[in-house]
Amino acid sequence: GFAVRLRAVSKTYDNGVTALGPLDLDVAKGDFVSLLGPSGCGKSTALRLIAGLGAPSAGTVNVSHRATKMDGRHPIGFVFQEPTLMPWASVRDNVRLPLKLAHAAPAEADRRIEEALAQVGLAEFADAYPRELSGGMKMRVSLARALVTDPDILLLDEPFAALDEITRFRLNNDLLALWRKLHKTVIFVTHSVFESVYLSQRVIVLTARPGRIRAEFRIATAEP
Ligand code: ADP
Ligand code: ADP
């Protein structure tokens, strides 16, 4: 089945800029899809529409997720290019934020936070503050914050663009391992052809603004 389905979706902002579309896109459950395209072609706009942050000007956006809303769960996790951490809060409390917003029970929240921090390799940094962390580690916190509500779909908006190449490559490998383990649907926006081919099963290339599908590639892998 599909996780995300866009039909004839376009977005024109209040200033008259048509950022995206019309766009048709089906993302299968559990797939890892990259969105590639020139700056300003509407990639972030597409992610925001999928996340329900703003409505399309035309067309329909459907997101399928588990019907039962369990404690603190949210269908979508979002990671931005900037980690946008609260500087006054510890790593643990930064990761706690979406659970607070979802009114998760405290004991359940604590369990989830420890699990999410372990998943991104930050178990030992729960009490640290963002200023004590490297760029790569801040991005890991941001990833943990997106995973902590156990979403079905993970939206990543150029998450590693600001990192040095080695940190970026480590995070690529760790993200890939997480995807294989957690079976999330991932939509990954990047400028990097390397990243898109290395990480995803499907690469979708958009035209310049307004972004429409220009080309699409399926990556053949030897792994099951
Ligand atoms: P990308 O992520 O591919 O770089 P964006 O989705 O961020 O592209 O932006 C697409 C176009 O829409 C750009 O021209 C951008 O300036 C414009 N845009 C994005 N957000 C807004 C907004 N809130 N209001 C007006 N224009 C916007
Ligand atoms: P990555 O985020 O891929 O782990 P980094 O370059 O951010 O790469 O950090 C490399 C490693 O160095 C981290 O995994 C961590 O173990 C350690 N490290 C980085 N910054 C700190 C820090 N401020 N305090 C303690 N250890 C750190």
PDB file of C-alpha atoms and ligand atoms in Angstrom:
ATOM      1  CA  GLY A   1       0.000   0.000   0.000  1.00  0.00           C
ATOM      2  CA  PHE A   2       0.943   3.632  -0.206  1.00  0.00           C
ATOM      3  CA  ALA A   3       2.242   5.770   2.630  1.00  0.00           C
ATOM      4  CA  VAL A   4       1.952   9.068   0.767  1.00  0.00           C
ATOM      5  CA  ARG A   5      -0.150   9.879  -2.270  1.00  0.00           C
ATOM      6  CA  LEU A   6      -0.193  13.245  -4.025  1.00  0.00           C
ATOM      7  CA  ARG A   7      -2.602  13.881  -6.868  1.00  0.00           C
ATOM      8  CA  ALA A   8      -2.237  16.995  -9.063  1.00  0.00           C
ATOM      9  CA  VAL A   9      -0.819  18.888  -6.100  1.00  0.00           C
ATOM     10  CA  SER A  10       0.302  22.442  -6.635  1.00  0.00           C
ATOM     11  CA  LYS A  11       1.176  25.260  -4.291  1.00  0.00           C
ATOM     12  CA  THR A  12       1.014  28.980  -4.969  1.00  0.00           C
ATOM     13  CA  TYR A  13       2.015  31.160  -2.027  1.00  0.00           C
ATOM     14  CA  ASP A  14       0.217  34.365  -1.037  1.00  0.00           C
ATOM     15  CA  ASN A  15       2.904  36.409  -2.830  1.00  0.00           C
ATOM     16  CA  GLY A  16       1.877  34.783  -6.121  1.00  0.00           C
ATOM     17  CA  VAL A  17       4.900  32.473  -6.397  1.00  0.00           C
ATOM     18  CA  THR A  18       3.935  29.057  -7.709  1.00  0.00           C
ATOM     19  CA  ALA A  19       6.442  26.858  -5.927  1.00  0.00           C
ATOM     20  CA  LEU A  20       5.319  23.394  -6.892  1.00  0.00           C
ATOM     21  CA  GLY A  21       3.378  21.247  -9.283  1.00  0.00           C
ATOM     22  CA  PRO A  22       1.173  19.959 -10.517  1.00  0.00           C
ATOM     23  CA  LEU A  23       2.719  16.909  -8.954  1.00  0.00           C
ATOM     24  CA  ASP A  24       1.608  13.275  -8.779  1.00  0.00           C
ATOM     25  CA  LEU A  25       3.548  11.104  -6.391  1.00  0.00           C
ATOM     26  CA  ASP A  26       3.005   7.741  -4.737  1.00  0.00           C
ATOM     27  CA  VAL A  27       5.393   6.599  -2.064  1.00  0.00           C
ATOM     28  CA  ALA A  28       5.020   2.960  -1.056  1.00  0.00           C
ATOM     29  CA  LYS A  29       5.068   1.982   2.622  1.00  0.00           C
ATOM     30  CA  GLY A  30       8.579   1.331   3.811  1.00  0.00           C
ATOM     31  CA  ASP A  31      10.222   2.857   0.757  1.00  0.00           C
ATOM     32  CA  PHE A  32      13.193   5.235   0.964  1.00  0.00           C
ATOM     33  CA  VAL A  33      12.667   7.942  -1.645  1.00  0.00           C
ATOM     34  CA  SER A  34      14.938  10.884  -2.450  1.00  0.00           C
ATOM     35  CA  LEU A  35      13.715  14.172  -3.873  1.00  0.00           C
ATOM     36  CA  LEU A  36      16.390  15.895  -5.902  1.00  0.00           C
ATOM     37  CA  GLY A  37      16.151  19.205  -7.713  1.00  0.00           C
ATOM     38  CA  PRO A  38      17.508  22.740  -8.041  1.00  0.00           C
ATOM     39  CA  SER A  39      17.176  25.239  -5.192  1.00  0.00           C
ATOM     40  CA  GLY A  40      13.755  26.792  -5.003  1.00  0.00           C
ATOM     41  CA  CYS A  41      12.006  24.066  -7.008  1.00  0.00           C
ATOM     42  CA  GLY A  42       9.580  23.360  -4.182  1.00  0.00           C
ATOM     43  CA  LYS A  43      11.146  20.388  -2.380  1.00  0.00           C
ATOM     44  CA  SER A  44      10.600  21.844   1.086  1.00  0.00           C
ATOM     45  CA  THR A  45       7.151  22.938   0.041  1.00  0.00           C
ATOM     46  CA  ALA A  46       6.353  19.355  -0.949  1.00  0.00           C
ATOM     47  CA  LEU A  47       7.540  18.020   2.428  1.00  0.00           C
ATOM     48  CA  ARG A  48       5.532  20.646   4.313  1.00  0.00           C
ATOM     49  CA  LEU A  49       2.385  19.730   2.381  1.00  0.00           C
ATOM     50  CA  ILE A  50       2.940  16.038   3.173  1.00  0.00           C
ATOM     51  CA  ALA A  51       3.413  16.945   6.840  1.00  0.00           C
ATOM     52  CA  GLY A  52       0.154  18.901   6.811  1.00  0.00           C
ATOM     53  CA  LEU A  53       1.958  22.192   7.433  1.00  0.00           C
ATOM     54  CA  GLY A  54      -0.147  24.269   5.066  1.00  0.00           C
ATOM     55  CA  ALA A  55      -2.705  23.220   2.471  1.00  0.00           C
ATOM     56  CA  PRO A  56      -2.111  22.700  -1.253  1.00  0.00           C
ATOM     57  CA  SER A  57      -3.558  25.327  -3.603  1.00  0.00           C
ATOM     58  CA  ALA A  58      -4.918  22.500  -5.748  1.00  0.00           C
ATOM     59  CA  GLY A  59      -4.963  18.728  -5.672  1.00  0.00           C
ATOM     60  CA  THR A  60      -5.005  16.239  -2.818  1.00  0.00           C
ATOM     61  CA  VAL A  61      -2.499  14.994  -0.289  1.00  0.00           C
ATOM     62  CA  ASN A  62      -3.142  11.644   1.372  1.00  0.00           C
ATOM     63  CA  VAL A  63      -1.044  10.145   4.111  1.00  0.00           C
ATOM     64  CA  SER A  64      -1.831   6.655   5.335  1.00  0.00           C
ATOM     65  CA  HIS A  65      -0.946   5.635   8.853  1.00  0.00           C
ATOM     66  CA  ARG A  66      -1.910   3.269  11.603  1.00  0.00           C
ATOM     67  CA  ALA A  67      -5.507   3.902  12.541  1.00  0.00           C
ATOM     68  CA  THR A  68      -5.103   3.693  16.288  1.00  0.00           C
ATOM     69  CA  LYS A  69      -3.503   6.680  17.911  1.00  0.00           C
ATOM     70  CA  MET A  70      -1.473   5.248  20.715  1.00  0.00           C
ATOM     71  CA  ASP A  71       0.143   7.115  23.530  1.00  0.00           C
ATOM     72  CA  GLY A  72       2.323   9.909  22.197  1.00  0.00           C
ATOM     73  CA  ARG A  73       2.436   8.566  18.687  1.00  0.00           C
ATOM     74  CA  HIS A  74       2.481  10.795  15.613  1.00  0.00           C
ATOM     75  CA  PRO A  75       2.296   9.629  11.979  1.00  0.00           C
ATOM     76  CA  ILE A  76       5.037  11.941  10.727  1.00  0.00           C
ATOM     77  CA  GLY A  77       8.514  12.853  11.960  1.00  0.00           C
ATOM     78  CA  PHE A  78      10.179  15.906  10.429  1.00  0.00           C
ATOM     79  CA  VAL A  79      13.894  16.738  10.391  1.00  0.00           C
ATOM     80  CA  PHE A  80      14.938  20.179   9.176  1.00  0.00           C
ATOM     81  CA  GLN A  81      18.274  21.276   7.768  1.00  0.00           C
ATOM     82  CA  GLU A  82      18.891  23.284  10.937  1.00  0.00           C
ATOM     83  CA  PRO A  83      18.571  21.077  14.007  1.00  0.00           C
ATOM     84  CA  THR A  84      16.498  23.866  15.737  1.00  0.00           C
ATOM     85  CA  LEU A  85      17.247  22.624  19.244  1.00  0.00           C
ATOM     86  CA  MET A  86      16.253  24.555  22.355  1.00  0.00           C
ATOM     87  CA  PRO A  87      19.615  25.740  23.732  1.00  0.00           C
ATOM     88  CA  TRP A  88      18.406  25.979  27.322  1.00  0.00           C
ATOM     89  CA  ALA A  89      17.188  22.377  27.405  1.00  0.00           C
ATOM     90  CA  SER A  90      19.173  19.158  27.739  1.00  0.00           C
ATOM     91  CA  VAL A  91      19.314  16.630  24.913  1.00  0.00           C
ATOM     92  CA  ARG A  92      16.735  14.543  26.786  1.00  0.00           C
ATOM     93  CA  ASP A  93      14.325  17.464  27.114  1.00  0.00           C
ATOM     94  CA  ASN A  94      14.801  18.487  23.487  1.00  0.00           C
ATOM     95  CA  VAL A  95      13.808  14.982  22.431  1.00  0.00           C
ATOM     96  CA  ARG A  96      10.899  15.070  24.895  1.00  0.00           C
ATOM     97  CA  LEU A  97       9.204  18.041  23.218  1.00  0.00           C
ATOM     98  CA  PRO A  98       6.972  16.191  20.694  1.00  0.00           C
ATOM     99  CA  LEU A  99       5.887  13.749  23.426  1.00  0.00           C
ATOM    100  CA  LYS A 100       4.884  16.671  25.633  1.00  0.00           C
ATOM    101  CA  LEU A 101       2.887  18.171  22.788  1.00  0.00           C
ATOM    102  CA  ALA A 102       1.211  14.776  22.322  1.00  0.00           C
ATOM    103  CA  HIS A 103       0.520  14.478  26.089  1.00  0.00           C
ATOM    104  CA  ALA A 104       2.352  11.178  26.418  1.00  0.00           C
ATOM    105  CA  ALA A 105       2.402   9.665  29.896  1.00  0.00           C
ATOM    106  CA  PRO A 106       5.689  10.558  31.644  1.00  0.00           C
ATOM    107  CA  ALA A 107       6.892   6.971  32.187  1.00  0.00           C
ATOM    108  CA  GLU A 108       6.161   6.075  28.562  1.00  0.00           C
ATOM    109  CA  ALA A 109       7.873   9.283  27.457  1.00  0.00           C
ATOM    110  CA  ASP A 110      11.020   8.450  29.443  1.00  0.00           C
ATOM    111  CA  ARG A 111      11.147   4.970  27.910  1.00  0.00           C
ATOM    112  CA  ARG A 112      10.719   6.323  24.378  1.00  0.00           C
ATOM    113  CA  ILE A 113      13.341   9.029  24.853  1.00  0.00           C
ATOM    114  CA  GLU A 114      15.985   6.538  26.003  1.00  0.00           C
ATOM    115  CA  GLU A 115      15.108   4.278  23.075  1.00  0.00           C
ATOM    116  CA  ALA A 116      15.319   7.097  20.503  1.00  0.00           C
ATOM    117  CA  LEU A 117      18.641   8.345  21.900  1.00  0.00           C
ATOM    118  CA  ALA A 118      20.047   4.811  21.743  1.00  0.00           C
ATOM    119  CA  GLN A 119      18.857   4.482  18.136  1.00  0.00           C
ATOM    120  CA  VAL A 120      20.894   7.504  17.073  1.00  0.00           C
ATOM    121  CA  GLY A 121      23.931   6.595  19.192  1.00  0.00           C
ATOM    122  CA  LEU A 122      23.454   9.319  21.825  1.00  0.00           C
ATOM    123  CA  ALA A 123      22.539   7.210  24.858  1.00  0.00           C
ATOM    124  CA  GLU A 124      25.407   8.713  26.813  1.00  0.00           C
ATOM    125  CA  PHE A 125      24.583  12.307  25.914  1.00  0.00           C
ATOM    126  CA  ALA A 126      21.066  12.586  27.382  1.00  0.00           C
ATOM    127  CA  ASP A 127      22.156  15.132  29.983  1.00  0.00           C
ATOM    128  CA  ALA A 128      24.345  17.200  27.643  1.00  0.00           C
ATOM    129  CA  TYR A 129      23.285  20.599  26.288  1.00  0.00           C
ATOM    130  CA  PRO A 130      23.222  21.466  22.581  1.00  0.00           C
ATOM    131  CA  ARG A 131      26.204  23.851  22.888  1.00  0.00           C
ATOM    132  CA  GLU A 132      28.343  20.907  24.018  1.00  0.00           C
ATOM    133  CA  LEU A 133      27.624  18.929  20.856  1.00  0.00           C
ATOM    134  CA  SER A 134      29.180  18.866  17.401  1.00  0.00           C
ATOM    135  CA  GLY A 135      27.066  19.552  14.316  1.00  0.00           C
ATOM    136  CA  GLY A 136      26.719  15.846  13.616  1.00  0.00           C
ATOM    137  CA  MET A 137      25.563  15.142  17.135  1.00  0.00           C
ATOM    138  CA  LYS A 138      23.022  17.977  17.033  1.00  0.00           C
ATOM    139  CA  MET A 139      21.637  16.430  13.882  1.00  0.00           C
ATOM    140  CA  ARG A 140      21.426  13.102  15.726  1.00  0.00           C
ATOM    141  CA  VAL A 141      19.375  14.815  18.452  1.00  0.00           C
ATOM    142  CA  SER A 142      17.089  16.204  15.786  1.00  0.00           C
ATOM    143  CA  LEU A 143      16.718  12.711  14.329  1.00  0.00           C
ATOM    144  CA  ALA A 144      15.939  11.276  17.775  1.00  0.00           C
ATOM    145  CA  ARG A 145      13.295  13.970  18.278  1.00  0.00           C
ATOM    146  CA  ALA A 146      11.682  12.910  14.983  1.00  0.00           C
ATOM    147  CA  LEU A 147      11.826   9.200  15.879  1.00  0.00           C
ATOM    148  CA  VAL A 148      10.582   9.512  19.449  1.00  0.00           C
ATOM    149  CA  THR A 149       6.897   9.557  18.504  1.00  0.00           C
ATOM    150  CA  ASP A 150       7.420   6.344  16.507  1.00  0.00           C
ATOM    151  CA  PRO A 151       6.195   7.858  13.220  1.00  0.00           C
ATOM    152  CA  ASP A 152       5.342   5.775  10.156  1.00  0.00           C
ATOM    153  CA  ILE A 153       6.861   8.377   7.879  1.00  0.00           C
ATOM    154  CA  LEU A 154      10.094  10.286   8.263  1.00  0.00           C
ATOM    155  CA  LEU A 155      10.522  13.509   6.275  1.00  0.00           C
ATOM    156  CA  LEU A 156      14.097  14.768   6.053  1.00  0.00           C
ATOM    157  CA  ASP A 157      14.757  18.184   4.539  1.00  0.00           C
ATOM    158  CA  GLU A 158      18.437  18.397   3.548  1.00  0.00           C
ATOM    159  CA  PRO A 159      19.374  17.192   7.010  1.00  0.00           C
ATOM    160  CA  PHE A 160      23.119  16.835   6.419  1.00  0.00           C
ATOM    161  CA  ALA A 161      23.749  19.787   4.097  1.00  0.00           C
ATOM    162  CA  ALA A 162      25.627  21.842   6.690  1.00  0.00           C
ATOM    163  CA  LEU A 163      27.913  19.026   7.877  1.00  0.00           C
ATOM    164  CA  ASP A 164      31.430  18.165   6.825  1.00  0.00           C
ATOM    165  CA  GLU A 165      31.825  15.237   4.450  1.00  0.00           C
ATOM    166  CA  ILE A 166      33.008  12.653   6.954  1.00  0.00           C
ATOM    167  CA  THR A 167      30.290  13.413   9.497  1.00  0.00           C
ATOM    168  CA  ARG A 168      27.814  13.392   6.671  1.00  0.00           C
ATOM    169  CA  PHE A 169      28.946   9.996   5.466  1.00  0.00           C
ATOM    170  CA  ARG A 170      28.702   8.563   9.004  1.00  0.00           C
ATOM    171  CA  LEU A 171      25.200   9.910   9.322  1.00  0.00           C
ATOM    172  CA  ASN A 172      24.281   8.485   5.917  1.00  0.00           C
ATOM    173  CA  ASN A 173      25.361   5.043   7.064  1.00  0.00           C
ATOM    174  CA  ASP A 174      23.566   5.332  10.381  1.00  0.00           C
ATOM    175  CA  LEU A 175      20.387   6.570   8.731  1.00  0.00           C
ATOM    176  CA  LEU A 176      20.505   3.637   6.323  1.00  0.00           C
ATOM    177  CA  ALA A 177      20.964   1.190   9.203  1.00  0.00           C
ATOM    178  CA  LEU A 178      18.031   2.793  11.048  1.00  0.00           C
ATOM    179  CA  TRP A 179      15.816   2.575   8.001  1.00  0.00           C
ATOM    180  CA  ARG A 180      16.633  -1.122   7.555  1.00  0.00           C
ATOM    181  CA  LYS A 181      15.912  -1.788  11.212  1.00  0.00           C
ATOM    182  CA  LEU A 182      12.832   0.375  11.814  1.00  0.00           C
ATOM    183  CA  HIS A 183      11.007  -0.068   8.481  1.00  0.00           C
ATOM    184  CA  LYS A 184       9.930   3.560   8.259  1.00  0.00           C
ATOM    185  CA  THR A 185       8.870   5.230   5.052  1.00  0.00           C
ATOM    186  CA  VAL A 186      11.487   7.898   4.348  1.00  0.00           C
ATOM    187  CA  ILE A 187      11.288  10.911   2.043  1.00  0.00           C
ATOM    188  CA  PHE A 188      14.676  12.534   1.841  1.00  0.00           C
ATOM    189  CA  VAL A 189      15.296  15.932   0.247  1.00  0.00           C
ATOM    190  CA  THR A 190      18.866  16.506  -0.853  1.00  0.00           C
ATOM    191  CA  HIS A 191      21.054  18.376  -3.309  1.00  0.00           C
ATOM    192  CA  SER A 192      23.475  15.506  -3.407  1.00  0.00           C
ATOM    193  CA  VAL A 193      23.226  13.006  -6.239  1.00  0.00           C
ATOM    194  CA  PHE A 194      25.619  10.778  -4.309  1.00  0.00           C
ATOM    195  CA  GLU A 195      23.407  10.769  -1.215  1.00  0.00           C
ATOM    196  CA  SER A 196      20.263  10.123  -3.179  1.00  0.00           C
ATOM    197  CA  VAL A 197      21.751   7.128  -4.971  1.00  0.00           C
ATOM    198  CA  TYR A 198      23.565   5.810  -1.915  1.00  0.00           C
ATOM    199  CA  LEU A 199      20.582   5.975   0.420  1.00  0.00           C
ATOM    200  CA  SER A 200      17.384   5.526  -1.461  1.00  0.00           C
ATOM    201  CA  GLN A 201      15.545   2.926  -3.433  1.00  0.00           C
ATOM    202  CA  ARG A 202      13.959   5.530  -5.644  1.00  0.00           C
ATOM    203  CA  VAL A 203      15.263   8.915  -6.806  1.00  0.00           C
ATOM    204  CA  ILE A 204      12.804  11.527  -8.035  1.00  0.00           C
ATOM    205  CA  VAL A 205      14.253  14.507  -9.881  1.00  0.00           C
ATOM    206  CA  LEU A 206      12.176  17.685 -10.017  1.00  0.00           C
ATOM    207  CA  THR A 207      12.292  20.436 -12.617  1.00  0.00           C
ATOM    208  CA  ALA A 208      13.140  24.024 -11.716  1.00  0.00           C
ATOM    209  CA  ARG A 209      10.309  25.976 -10.072  1.00  0.00           C
ATOM    210  CA  PRO A 210       7.540  25.082 -10.116  1.00  0.00           C
ATOM    211  CA  GLY A 211       8.775  21.582  -9.336  1.00  0.00           C
ATOM    212  CA  ARG A 212       7.284  18.839 -11.449  1.00  0.00           C
ATOM    213  CA  ILE A 213       8.641  15.350 -11.994  1.00  0.00           C
ATOM    214  CA  ARG A 214      11.426  15.488 -14.527  1.00  0.00           C
ATOM    215  CA  ALA A 215      12.843  12.009 -14.144  1.00  0.00           C
ATOM    216  CA  GLU A 216      12.620   9.048 -11.847  1.00  0.00           C
ATOM    217  CA  PHE A 217      15.076   6.253 -11.158  1.00  0.00           C
ATOM    218  CA  ARG A 218      14.751   3.024  -9.259  1.00  0.00           C
ATOM    219  CA  ILE A 219      17.985   1.974  -7.617  1.00  0.00           C
ATOM    220  CA  ALA A 220      18.713  -1.714  -8.054  1.00  0.00           C
ATOM    221  CA  THR A 221      20.336  -3.220  -4.981  1.00  0.00           C
ATOM    222  CA  ALA A 222      21.778  -6.648  -4.403  1.00  0.00           C
ATOM    223  CA  GLU A 223      20.385  -6.758  -0.897  1.00  0.00           C
ATOM    224  CA  PRO A 224      16.995  -8.293  -0.084  1.00  0.00           C
TER     225      PRO A 224
HETATM  226  P1  ADP B   1      13.393  24.097  -2.250  1.00  0.00           P
HETATM  227  O1  ADP B   1      13.145  23.382  -0.965  1.00  0.00           O
HETATM  228  O2  ADP B   1      13.349  23.190  -3.429  1.00  0.00           O
HETATM  229  O3  ADP B   1      14.629  24.940  -2.243  1.00  0.00           O
HETATM  230  P2  ADP B   1      11.104  25.716  -1.427  1.00  0.00           P
HETATM  231  O4  ADP B   1       9.946  24.809  -1.325  1.00  0.00           O
HETATM  232  O5  ADP B   1      11.793  26.121  -0.183  1.00  0.00           O
HETATM  233  O6  ADP B   1      12.165  25.098  -2.472  1.00  0.00           O
HETATM  234  O7  ADP B   1      10.681  27.045  -2.179  1.00  0.00           O
HETATM  235  C1  ADP B   1      10.084  27.034  -3.464  1.00  0.00           C
HETATM  236  C2  ADP B   1       9.756  28.455  -3.877  1.00  0.00           C
HETATM  237  O8  ADP B   1       8.714  28.950  -3.054  1.00  0.00           O
HETATM  238  C3  ADP B   1      10.921  29.427  -3.714  1.00  0.00           C
HETATM  239  O9  ADP B   1      10.872  30.353  -4.770  1.00  0.00           O
HETATM  240  C4  ADP B   1      10.648  30.104  -2.399  1.00  0.00           C
HETATM  241  O10 ADP B   1      11.187  31.391  -2.368  1.00  0.00           O
HETATM  242  C5  ADP B   1       9.131  30.118  -2.370  1.00  0.00           C
HETATM  243  N1  ADP B   1       8.605  30.050  -1.004  1.00  0.00           N
HETATM  244  C6  ADP B   1       8.854  29.077  -0.099  1.00  0.00           C
HETATM  245  N2  ADP B   1       8.174  29.304   1.030  1.00  0.00           N
HETATM  246  C7  ADP B   1       7.474  30.436   0.847  1.00  0.00           C
HETATM  247  C8  ADP B   1       6.565  31.189   1.639  1.00  0.00           C
HETATM  248  N3  ADP B   1       6.238  30.822   2.879  1.00  0.00           N
HETATM  249  N4  ADP B   1       6.038  32.325   1.094  1.00  0.00           N
HETATM  250  C9  ADP B   1       6.351  32.697  -0.147  1.00  0.00           C
HETATM  251  N5  ADP B   1       7.183  32.036  -0.954  1.00  0.00           N
HETATM  252  C10 ADP B   1       7.752  30.919  -0.475  1.00  0.00           C
HETATM  253  P1  ADP B   2      29.123  11.918  14.331  1.00  0.00           P
HETATM  254  O1  ADP B   2      28.072  12.910  14.637  1.00  0.00           O
HETATM  255  O2  ADP B   2      28.969  11.254  13.013  1.00  0.00           O
HETATM  256  O3  ADP B   2      29.320  10.902  15.433  1.00  0.00           O
HETATM  257  P2  ADP B   2      31.086  13.929  14.965  1.00  0.00           P
HETATM  258  O4  ADP B   2      32.240  14.453  14.197  1.00  0.00           O
HETATM  259  O5  ADP B   2      29.992  14.847  15.309  1.00  0.00           O
HETATM  260  O6  ADP B   2      30.505  12.698  14.134  1.00  0.00           O
HETATM  261  O7  ADP B   2      31.628  13.256  16.294  1.00  0.00           O
HETATM  262  C1  ADP B   2      32.454  12.120  16.230  1.00  0.00           C
HETATM  263  C2  ADP B   2      32.421  11.433  17.597  1.00  0.00           C
HETATM  264  O8  ADP B   2      33.173  12.219  18.521  1.00  0.00           O
HETATM  265  C3  ADP B   2      31.014  11.357  18.161  1.00  0.00           C
HETATM  266  O9  ADP B   2      30.320  10.186  17.776  1.00  0.00           O
HETATM  267  C4  ADP B   2      31.258  11.415  19.655  1.00  0.00           C
HETATM  268  O10 ADP B   2      31.451  10.110  20.162  1.00  0.00           O
HETATM  269  C5  ADP B   2      32.530  12.227  19.797  1.00  0.00           C
HETATM  270  N1  ADP B   2      32.228  13.608  20.158  1.00  0.00           N
HETATM  271  C6  ADP B   2      31.995  14.654  19.330  1.00  0.00           C
HETATM  272  N2  ADP B   2      31.761  15.782  20.008  1.00  0.00           N
HETATM  273  C7  ADP B   2      31.880  15.456  21.322  1.00  0.00           C
HETATM  274  C8  ADP B   2      31.713  16.164  22.538  1.00  0.00           C
HETATM  275  N3  ADP B   2      31.412  17.489  22.583  1.00  0.00           N
HETATM  276  N4  ADP B   2      31.888  15.519  23.697  1.00  0.00           N
HETATM  277  C9  ADP B   2      32.185  14.216  23.692  1.00  0.00           C
HETATM  278  N5  ADP B   2      32.337  13.473  22.595  1.00  0.00           N
HETATM  279  C10 ADP B   2      32.168  14.067  21.414  1.00  0.00           C
END
